Short mmCIF file of C-alpha atoms and ligand atoms in Angstrom, two decimals:
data_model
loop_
_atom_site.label_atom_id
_atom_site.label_comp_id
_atom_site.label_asym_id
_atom_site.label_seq_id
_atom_site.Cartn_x
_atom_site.Cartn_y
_atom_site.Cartn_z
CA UNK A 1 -24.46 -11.53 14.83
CA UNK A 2 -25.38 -10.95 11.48
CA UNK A 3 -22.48 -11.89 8.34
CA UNK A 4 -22.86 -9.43 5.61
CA UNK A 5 -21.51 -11.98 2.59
CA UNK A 6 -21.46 -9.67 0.05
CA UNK A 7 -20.78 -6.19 -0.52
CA UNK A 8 -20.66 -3.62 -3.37
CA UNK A 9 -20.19 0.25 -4.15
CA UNK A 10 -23.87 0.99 -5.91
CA UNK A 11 -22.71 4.04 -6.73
CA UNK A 12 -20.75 6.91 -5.44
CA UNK A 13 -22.00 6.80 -1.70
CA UNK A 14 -24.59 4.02 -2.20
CA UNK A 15 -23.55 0.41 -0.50
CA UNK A 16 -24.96 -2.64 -1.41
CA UNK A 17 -24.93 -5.54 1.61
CA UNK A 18 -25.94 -9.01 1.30
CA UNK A 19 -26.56 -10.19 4.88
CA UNK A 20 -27.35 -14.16 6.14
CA UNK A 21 -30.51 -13.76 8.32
CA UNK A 22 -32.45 -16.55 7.47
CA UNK A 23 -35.62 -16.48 9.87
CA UNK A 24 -36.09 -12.64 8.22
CA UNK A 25 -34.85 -13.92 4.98
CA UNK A 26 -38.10 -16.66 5.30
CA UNK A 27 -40.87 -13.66 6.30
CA UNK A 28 -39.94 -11.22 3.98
CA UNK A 29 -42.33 -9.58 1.90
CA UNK A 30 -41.99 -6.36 -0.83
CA UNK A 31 -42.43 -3.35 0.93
CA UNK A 32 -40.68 -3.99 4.72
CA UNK A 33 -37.62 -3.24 6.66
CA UNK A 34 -35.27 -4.02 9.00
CA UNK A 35 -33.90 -2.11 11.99
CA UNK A 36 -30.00 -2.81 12.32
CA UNK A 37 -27.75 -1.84 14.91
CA UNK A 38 -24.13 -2.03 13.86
CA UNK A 39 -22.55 -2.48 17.27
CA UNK A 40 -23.57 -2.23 20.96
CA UNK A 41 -22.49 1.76 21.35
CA UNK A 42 -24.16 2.24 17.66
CA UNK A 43 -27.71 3.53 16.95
CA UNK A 44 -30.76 1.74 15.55
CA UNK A 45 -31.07 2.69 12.02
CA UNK A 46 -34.07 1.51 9.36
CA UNK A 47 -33.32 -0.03 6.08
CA UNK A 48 -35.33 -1.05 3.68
CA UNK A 49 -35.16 -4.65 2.25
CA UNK A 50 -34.09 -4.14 -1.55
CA UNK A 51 -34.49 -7.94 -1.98
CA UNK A 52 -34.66 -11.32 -0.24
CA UNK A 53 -33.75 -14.72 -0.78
CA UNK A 54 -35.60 -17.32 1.16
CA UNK A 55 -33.53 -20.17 -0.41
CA UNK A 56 -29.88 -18.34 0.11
CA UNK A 57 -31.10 -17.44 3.62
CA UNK A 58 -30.19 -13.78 2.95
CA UNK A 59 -31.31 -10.27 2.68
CA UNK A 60 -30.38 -7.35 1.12
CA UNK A 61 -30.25 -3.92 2.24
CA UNK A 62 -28.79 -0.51 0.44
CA UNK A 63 -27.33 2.10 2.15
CA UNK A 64 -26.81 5.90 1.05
CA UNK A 65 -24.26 6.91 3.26
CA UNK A 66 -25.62 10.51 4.77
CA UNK A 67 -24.43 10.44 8.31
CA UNK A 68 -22.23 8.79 11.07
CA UNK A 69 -24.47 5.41 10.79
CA UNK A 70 -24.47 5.38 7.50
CA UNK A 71 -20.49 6.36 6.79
CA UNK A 72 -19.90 3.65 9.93
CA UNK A 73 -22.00 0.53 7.75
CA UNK A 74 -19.92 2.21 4.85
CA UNK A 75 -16.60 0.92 6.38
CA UNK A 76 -18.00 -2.70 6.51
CA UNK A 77 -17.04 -5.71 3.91
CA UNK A 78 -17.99 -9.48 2.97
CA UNK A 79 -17.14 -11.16 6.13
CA UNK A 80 -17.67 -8.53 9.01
CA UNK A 81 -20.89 -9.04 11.00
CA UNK A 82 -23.78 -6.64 12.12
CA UNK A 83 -24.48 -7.33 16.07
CA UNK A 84 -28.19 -6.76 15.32
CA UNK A 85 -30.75 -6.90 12.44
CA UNK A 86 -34.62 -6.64 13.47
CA UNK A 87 -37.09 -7.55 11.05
CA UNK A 88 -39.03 -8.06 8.73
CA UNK A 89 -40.90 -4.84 10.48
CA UNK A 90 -44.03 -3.20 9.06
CA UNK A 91 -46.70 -4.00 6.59
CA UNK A 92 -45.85 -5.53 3.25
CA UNK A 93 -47.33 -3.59 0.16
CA UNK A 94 -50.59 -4.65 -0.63
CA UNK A 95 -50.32 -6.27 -3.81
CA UNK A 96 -53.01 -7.18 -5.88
CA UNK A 97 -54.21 -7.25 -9.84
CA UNK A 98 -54.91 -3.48 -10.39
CA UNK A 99 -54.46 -3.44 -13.99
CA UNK A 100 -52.05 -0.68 -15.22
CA UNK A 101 -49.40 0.78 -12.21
CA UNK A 102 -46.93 2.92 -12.06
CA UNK A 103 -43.48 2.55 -10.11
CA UNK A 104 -41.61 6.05 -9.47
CA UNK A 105 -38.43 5.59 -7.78
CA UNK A 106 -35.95 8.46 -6.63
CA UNK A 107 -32.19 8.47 -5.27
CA UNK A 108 -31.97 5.38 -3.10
CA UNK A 109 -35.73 4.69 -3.60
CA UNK A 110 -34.81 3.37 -7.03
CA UNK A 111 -33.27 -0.03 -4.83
CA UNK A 112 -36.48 -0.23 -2.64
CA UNK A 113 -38.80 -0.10 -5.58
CA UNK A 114 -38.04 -3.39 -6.84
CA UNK A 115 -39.19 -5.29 -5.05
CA UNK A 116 -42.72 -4.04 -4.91
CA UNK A 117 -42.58 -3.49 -9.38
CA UNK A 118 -41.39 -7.55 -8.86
CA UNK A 119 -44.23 -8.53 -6.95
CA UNK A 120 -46.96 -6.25 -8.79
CA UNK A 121 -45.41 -7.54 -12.45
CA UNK A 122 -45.72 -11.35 -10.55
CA UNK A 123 -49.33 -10.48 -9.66
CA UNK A 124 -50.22 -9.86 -13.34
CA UNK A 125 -49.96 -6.13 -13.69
CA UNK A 126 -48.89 -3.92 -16.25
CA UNK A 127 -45.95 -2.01 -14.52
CA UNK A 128 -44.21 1.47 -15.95
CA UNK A 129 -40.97 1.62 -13.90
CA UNK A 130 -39.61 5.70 -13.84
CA UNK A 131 -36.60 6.01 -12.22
CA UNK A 132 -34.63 8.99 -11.36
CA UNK A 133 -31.55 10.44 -10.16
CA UNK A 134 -29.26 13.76 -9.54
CA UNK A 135 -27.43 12.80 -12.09
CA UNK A 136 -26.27 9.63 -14.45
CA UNK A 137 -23.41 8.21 -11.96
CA UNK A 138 -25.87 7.87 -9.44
CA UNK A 139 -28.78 6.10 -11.08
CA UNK A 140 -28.46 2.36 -9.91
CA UNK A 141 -30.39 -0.84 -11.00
CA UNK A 142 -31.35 0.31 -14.76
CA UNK A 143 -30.68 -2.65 -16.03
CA UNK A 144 -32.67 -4.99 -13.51
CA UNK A 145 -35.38 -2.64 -13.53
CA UNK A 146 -35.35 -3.10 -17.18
CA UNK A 147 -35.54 -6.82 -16.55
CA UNK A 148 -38.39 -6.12 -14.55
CA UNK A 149 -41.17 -3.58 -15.88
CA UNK A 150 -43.26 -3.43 -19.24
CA UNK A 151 -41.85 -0.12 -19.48
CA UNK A 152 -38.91 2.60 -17.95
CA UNK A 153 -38.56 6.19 -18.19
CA UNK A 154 -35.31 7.81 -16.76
CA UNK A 155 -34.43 11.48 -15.57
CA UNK A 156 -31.90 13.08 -14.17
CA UNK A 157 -31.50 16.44 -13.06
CA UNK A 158 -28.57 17.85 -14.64
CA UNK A 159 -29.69 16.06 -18.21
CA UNK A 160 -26.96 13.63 -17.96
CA UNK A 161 -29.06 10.88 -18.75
CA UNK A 162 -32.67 10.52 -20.16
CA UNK A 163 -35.17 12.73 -19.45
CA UNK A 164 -33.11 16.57 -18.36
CA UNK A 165 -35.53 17.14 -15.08
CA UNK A 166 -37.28 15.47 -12.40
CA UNK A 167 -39.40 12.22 -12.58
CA UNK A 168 -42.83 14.36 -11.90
CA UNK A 169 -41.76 15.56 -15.27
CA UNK A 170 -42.02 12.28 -17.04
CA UNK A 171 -45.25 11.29 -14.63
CA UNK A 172 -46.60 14.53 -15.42
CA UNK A 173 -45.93 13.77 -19.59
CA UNK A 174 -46.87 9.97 -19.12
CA UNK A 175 -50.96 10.81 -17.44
CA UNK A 176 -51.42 13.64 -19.99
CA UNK A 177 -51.18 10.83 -22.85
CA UNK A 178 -54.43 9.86 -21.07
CA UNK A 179 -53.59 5.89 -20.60
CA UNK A 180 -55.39 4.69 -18.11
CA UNK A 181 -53.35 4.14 -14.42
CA UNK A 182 -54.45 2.43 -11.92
CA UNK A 183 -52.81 3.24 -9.31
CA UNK A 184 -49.40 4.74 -8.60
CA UNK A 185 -46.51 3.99 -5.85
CA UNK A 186 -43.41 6.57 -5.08
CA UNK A 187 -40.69 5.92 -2.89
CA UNK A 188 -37.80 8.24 -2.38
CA UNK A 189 -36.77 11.66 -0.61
CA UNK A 190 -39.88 13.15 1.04
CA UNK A 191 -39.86 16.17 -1.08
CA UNK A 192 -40.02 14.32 -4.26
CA UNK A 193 -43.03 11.87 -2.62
CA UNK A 194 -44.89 14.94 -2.02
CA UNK A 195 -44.23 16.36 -5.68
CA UNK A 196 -45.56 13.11 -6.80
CA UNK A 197 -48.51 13.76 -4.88
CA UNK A 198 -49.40 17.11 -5.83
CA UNK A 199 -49.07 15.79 -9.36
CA UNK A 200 -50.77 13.11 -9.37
CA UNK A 201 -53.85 15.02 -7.12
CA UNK A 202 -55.21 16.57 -9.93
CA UNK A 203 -55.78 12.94 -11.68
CA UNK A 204 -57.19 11.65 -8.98
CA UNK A 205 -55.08 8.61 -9.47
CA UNK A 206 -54.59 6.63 -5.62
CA UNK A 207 -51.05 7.15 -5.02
CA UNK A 208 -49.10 5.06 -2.34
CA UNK A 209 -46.23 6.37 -0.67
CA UNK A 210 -43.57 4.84 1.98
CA UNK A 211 -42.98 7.36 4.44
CA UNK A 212 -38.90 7.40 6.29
CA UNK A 213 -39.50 9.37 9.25
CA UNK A 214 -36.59 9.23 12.25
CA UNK A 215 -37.58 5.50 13.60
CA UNK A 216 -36.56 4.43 17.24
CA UNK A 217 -37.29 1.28 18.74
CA UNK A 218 -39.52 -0.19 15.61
CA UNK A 219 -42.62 -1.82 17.33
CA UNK A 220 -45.19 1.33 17.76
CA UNK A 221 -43.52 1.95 21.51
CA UNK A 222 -41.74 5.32 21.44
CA UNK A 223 -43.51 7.45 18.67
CA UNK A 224 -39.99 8.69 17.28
CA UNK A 225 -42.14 8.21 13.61
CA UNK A 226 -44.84 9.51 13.90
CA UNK A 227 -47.11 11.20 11.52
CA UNK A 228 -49.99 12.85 10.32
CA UNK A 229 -52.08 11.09 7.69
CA UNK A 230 -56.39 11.74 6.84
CA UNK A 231 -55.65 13.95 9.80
CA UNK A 232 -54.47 11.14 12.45
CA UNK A 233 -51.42 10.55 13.85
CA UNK A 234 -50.20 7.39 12.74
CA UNK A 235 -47.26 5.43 13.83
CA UNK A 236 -45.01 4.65 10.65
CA UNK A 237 -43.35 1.20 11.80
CA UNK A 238 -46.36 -0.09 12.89
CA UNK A 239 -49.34 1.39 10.74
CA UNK A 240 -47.08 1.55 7.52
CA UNK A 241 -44.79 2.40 6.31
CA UNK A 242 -46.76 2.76 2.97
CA UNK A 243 -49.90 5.36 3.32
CA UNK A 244 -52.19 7.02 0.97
CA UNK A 245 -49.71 9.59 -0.06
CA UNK A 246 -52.91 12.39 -0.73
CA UNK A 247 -53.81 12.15 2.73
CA UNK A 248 -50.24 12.74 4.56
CA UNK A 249 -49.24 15.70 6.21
CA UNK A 250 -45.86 16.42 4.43
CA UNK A 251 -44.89 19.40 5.76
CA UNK A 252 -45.03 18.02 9.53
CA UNK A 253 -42.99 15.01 8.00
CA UNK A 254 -40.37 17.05 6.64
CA UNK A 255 -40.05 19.39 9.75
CA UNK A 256 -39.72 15.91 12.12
CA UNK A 257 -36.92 14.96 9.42
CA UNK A 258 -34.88 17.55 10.41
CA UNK A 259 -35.22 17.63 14.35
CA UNK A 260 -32.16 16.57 15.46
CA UNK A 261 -30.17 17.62 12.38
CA UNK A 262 -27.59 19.66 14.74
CA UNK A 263 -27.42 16.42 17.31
CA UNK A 264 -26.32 14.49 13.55
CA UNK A 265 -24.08 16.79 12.71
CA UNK A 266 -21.96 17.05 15.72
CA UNK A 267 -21.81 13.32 15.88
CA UNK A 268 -20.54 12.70 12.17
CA UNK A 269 -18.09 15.38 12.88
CA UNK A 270 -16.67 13.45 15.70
CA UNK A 271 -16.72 10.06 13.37
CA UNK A 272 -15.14 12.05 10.82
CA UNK A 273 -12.34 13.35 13.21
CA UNK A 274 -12.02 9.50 14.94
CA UNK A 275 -11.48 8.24 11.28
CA UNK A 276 -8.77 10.64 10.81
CA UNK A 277 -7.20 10.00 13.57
C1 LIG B 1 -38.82 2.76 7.02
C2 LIG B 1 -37.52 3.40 6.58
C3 LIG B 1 -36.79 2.79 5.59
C4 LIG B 1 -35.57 3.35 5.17
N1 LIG B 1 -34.89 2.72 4.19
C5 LIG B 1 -33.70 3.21 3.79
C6 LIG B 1 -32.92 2.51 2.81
O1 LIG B 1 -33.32 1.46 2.31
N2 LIG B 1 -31.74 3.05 2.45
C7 LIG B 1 -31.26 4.22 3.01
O2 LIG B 1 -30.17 4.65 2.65
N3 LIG B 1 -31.97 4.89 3.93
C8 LIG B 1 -33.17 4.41 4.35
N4 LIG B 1 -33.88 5.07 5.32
C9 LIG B 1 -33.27 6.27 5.93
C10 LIG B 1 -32.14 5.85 6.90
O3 LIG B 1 -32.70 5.18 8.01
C11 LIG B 1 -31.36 7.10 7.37
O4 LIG B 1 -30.68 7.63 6.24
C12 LIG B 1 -30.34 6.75 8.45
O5 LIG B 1 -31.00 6.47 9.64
C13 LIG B 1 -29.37 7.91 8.63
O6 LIG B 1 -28.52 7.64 9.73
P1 LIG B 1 -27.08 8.33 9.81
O7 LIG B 1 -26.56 8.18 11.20
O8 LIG B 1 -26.19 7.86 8.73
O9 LIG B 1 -27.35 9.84 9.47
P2 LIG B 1 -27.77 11.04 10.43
O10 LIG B 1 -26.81 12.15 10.22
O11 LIG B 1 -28.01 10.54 11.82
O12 LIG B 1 -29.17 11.44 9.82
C14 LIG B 1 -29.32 11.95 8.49
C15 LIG B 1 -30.82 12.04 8.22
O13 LIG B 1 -31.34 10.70 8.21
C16 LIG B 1 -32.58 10.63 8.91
N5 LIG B 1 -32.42 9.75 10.08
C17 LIG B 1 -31.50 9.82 11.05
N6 LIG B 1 -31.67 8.87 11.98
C18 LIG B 1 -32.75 8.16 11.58
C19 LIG B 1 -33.44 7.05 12.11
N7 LIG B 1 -33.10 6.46 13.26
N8 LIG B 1 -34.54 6.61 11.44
C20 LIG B 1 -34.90 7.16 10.26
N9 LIG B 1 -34.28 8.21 9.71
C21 LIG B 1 -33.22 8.72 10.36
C22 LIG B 1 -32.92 12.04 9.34
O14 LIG B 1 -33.79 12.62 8.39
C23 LIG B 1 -31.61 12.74 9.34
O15 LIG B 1 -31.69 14.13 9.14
C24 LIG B 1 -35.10 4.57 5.75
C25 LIG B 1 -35.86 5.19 6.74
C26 LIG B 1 -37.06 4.62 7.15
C27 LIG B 1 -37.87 5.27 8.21
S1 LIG B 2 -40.23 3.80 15.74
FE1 LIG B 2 -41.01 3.91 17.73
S2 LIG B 2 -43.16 3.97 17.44
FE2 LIG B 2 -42.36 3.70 15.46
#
């Protein structure tokens, strides 16, 4: 069992959960996950590790709540336990000293980004942090992002907030002031990976993505996640789950997203009529 010892509202559907797991606490590196299962009738879900604290012994793990899983983790507080928390799974981000990088976070991928701007900033880089969000309310870690980068741009959609459009907007703006980048990494909703990608194409600037198909058991044995990337099929919790977002096949990604979307909605109708009572 697994004691979350802290948790917070992010923002309006976004949880925050500090869990003790020391041994994954110990391996942890920018750029993995963890598989959790909440209870024994529950399904295996992957979360990304937003940070890690080999001294405290814990991780930490944020959750937009989009389905029963996700509403179910939702319900939990400082003090209840998780029965099981698998990790750290998949490669850490390669980090190295490339120079000048960029960091493009969207939605919940603004929490996952940390970590690897931490570690590339550590590593001696230049990093330019650009967040963005639907809209102001739902844009979390500003401030330790702030903390973090050389430099961060903000969107959000409906203008609440910085820039009034998407974050390929301020990309787009940022590589036609002709600054040399490195290299770029993007984590967030599929669609706005691939947006990033078709942007950043055309610069030929190597852009790294971290691709969230439907994971199963974690360890490369069922092929729930797999994808298409240089035109092979590539098993996400094993071979990644950061690729060379120019060479993915997004559309295939985004169709596999959705497989089982009628399965998901029946069961977080049920939840939702359980909770009720
Ligand atoms: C490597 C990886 C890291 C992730 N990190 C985070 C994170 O840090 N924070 C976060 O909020 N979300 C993250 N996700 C997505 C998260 O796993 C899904 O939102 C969650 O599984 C949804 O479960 P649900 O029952 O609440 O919703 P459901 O209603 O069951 O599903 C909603 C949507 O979530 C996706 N999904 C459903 N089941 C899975 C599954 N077993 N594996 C992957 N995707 C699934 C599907 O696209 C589905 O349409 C990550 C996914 C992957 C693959
Ligand atoms: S989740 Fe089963 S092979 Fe990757």
């Amino acid at each position: 069992m697994y004691e979350i010892v802290r948790r917070e509202v992010l923002a309006e559907d976004s949880d925050l959960f500090e869990i003790y797991a020391p041994e994954i606490a110990k391996k942890a590196k920018a750029g993995q996950f963890v598989i959790i299962r909440i209870n024994e009738t529950g399904e295996r879900i992957p979360l990304t590790l937003a940070d890690f604290d080999a001294k405290k012994g814990t991780i930490t793990l944020v959750a937009l709540r989009v389905g029963k899983t996700t509403h179910l983790l939702g319900t939990l507080k400082a003090g209840d336990e998780i029965l099981d928390v698998v990790g750290p799974l998949g490669n850490p981000t390669e980090i190295d000293n490339y120079g000048r990088v960029i960091c493009v976070g969207g939605g919940l991928g603004i929490a996952t980004i940390i970590t690897i701007c931490k570690a590339l900033k550590d590593a001696g880089n230049y990093v330019i942090g650009i967040i963005g969000a639907r809209t102001k309310d739902l844009l979390i870690y500003e401030d330790k992002l702030r903390g973090i980068c050389n430099e961060l741009h903000i969107s959000t959609d409906d203008g609440s907030y910085g820039h009034h459009g998407f974050v390929t907007d301020v990309l787009k703006k940022l590589l036609d002031e002709g600054d040399t980048i490195d290299i770029i990494w993007a984590i967030g909703p599929a669609i706005m990976m691939k947006f990033v990608c078709k942007t950043t194409e055309s610069y030929k600037i190597k852009t790294i993505v971290s691709l969230n198909p439907i994971m199963v058991d974690g360890t490369g044995m069922c092929g729930a996640c797999r994808v298409e990337v240089d035109g092979k099929t590539k098993f996400t919790c094993v071979h990644g789950p950061e690729f060379d977002g120019h060479k993915v096949n997004w559309d295939l990604l985004l169709s596999r997203q959705q497989m089982y979307l009628n399965s998901e909605k029946l069961s977080f109708n049920k939840f939702k009529e359980k909770i009720r009572g």
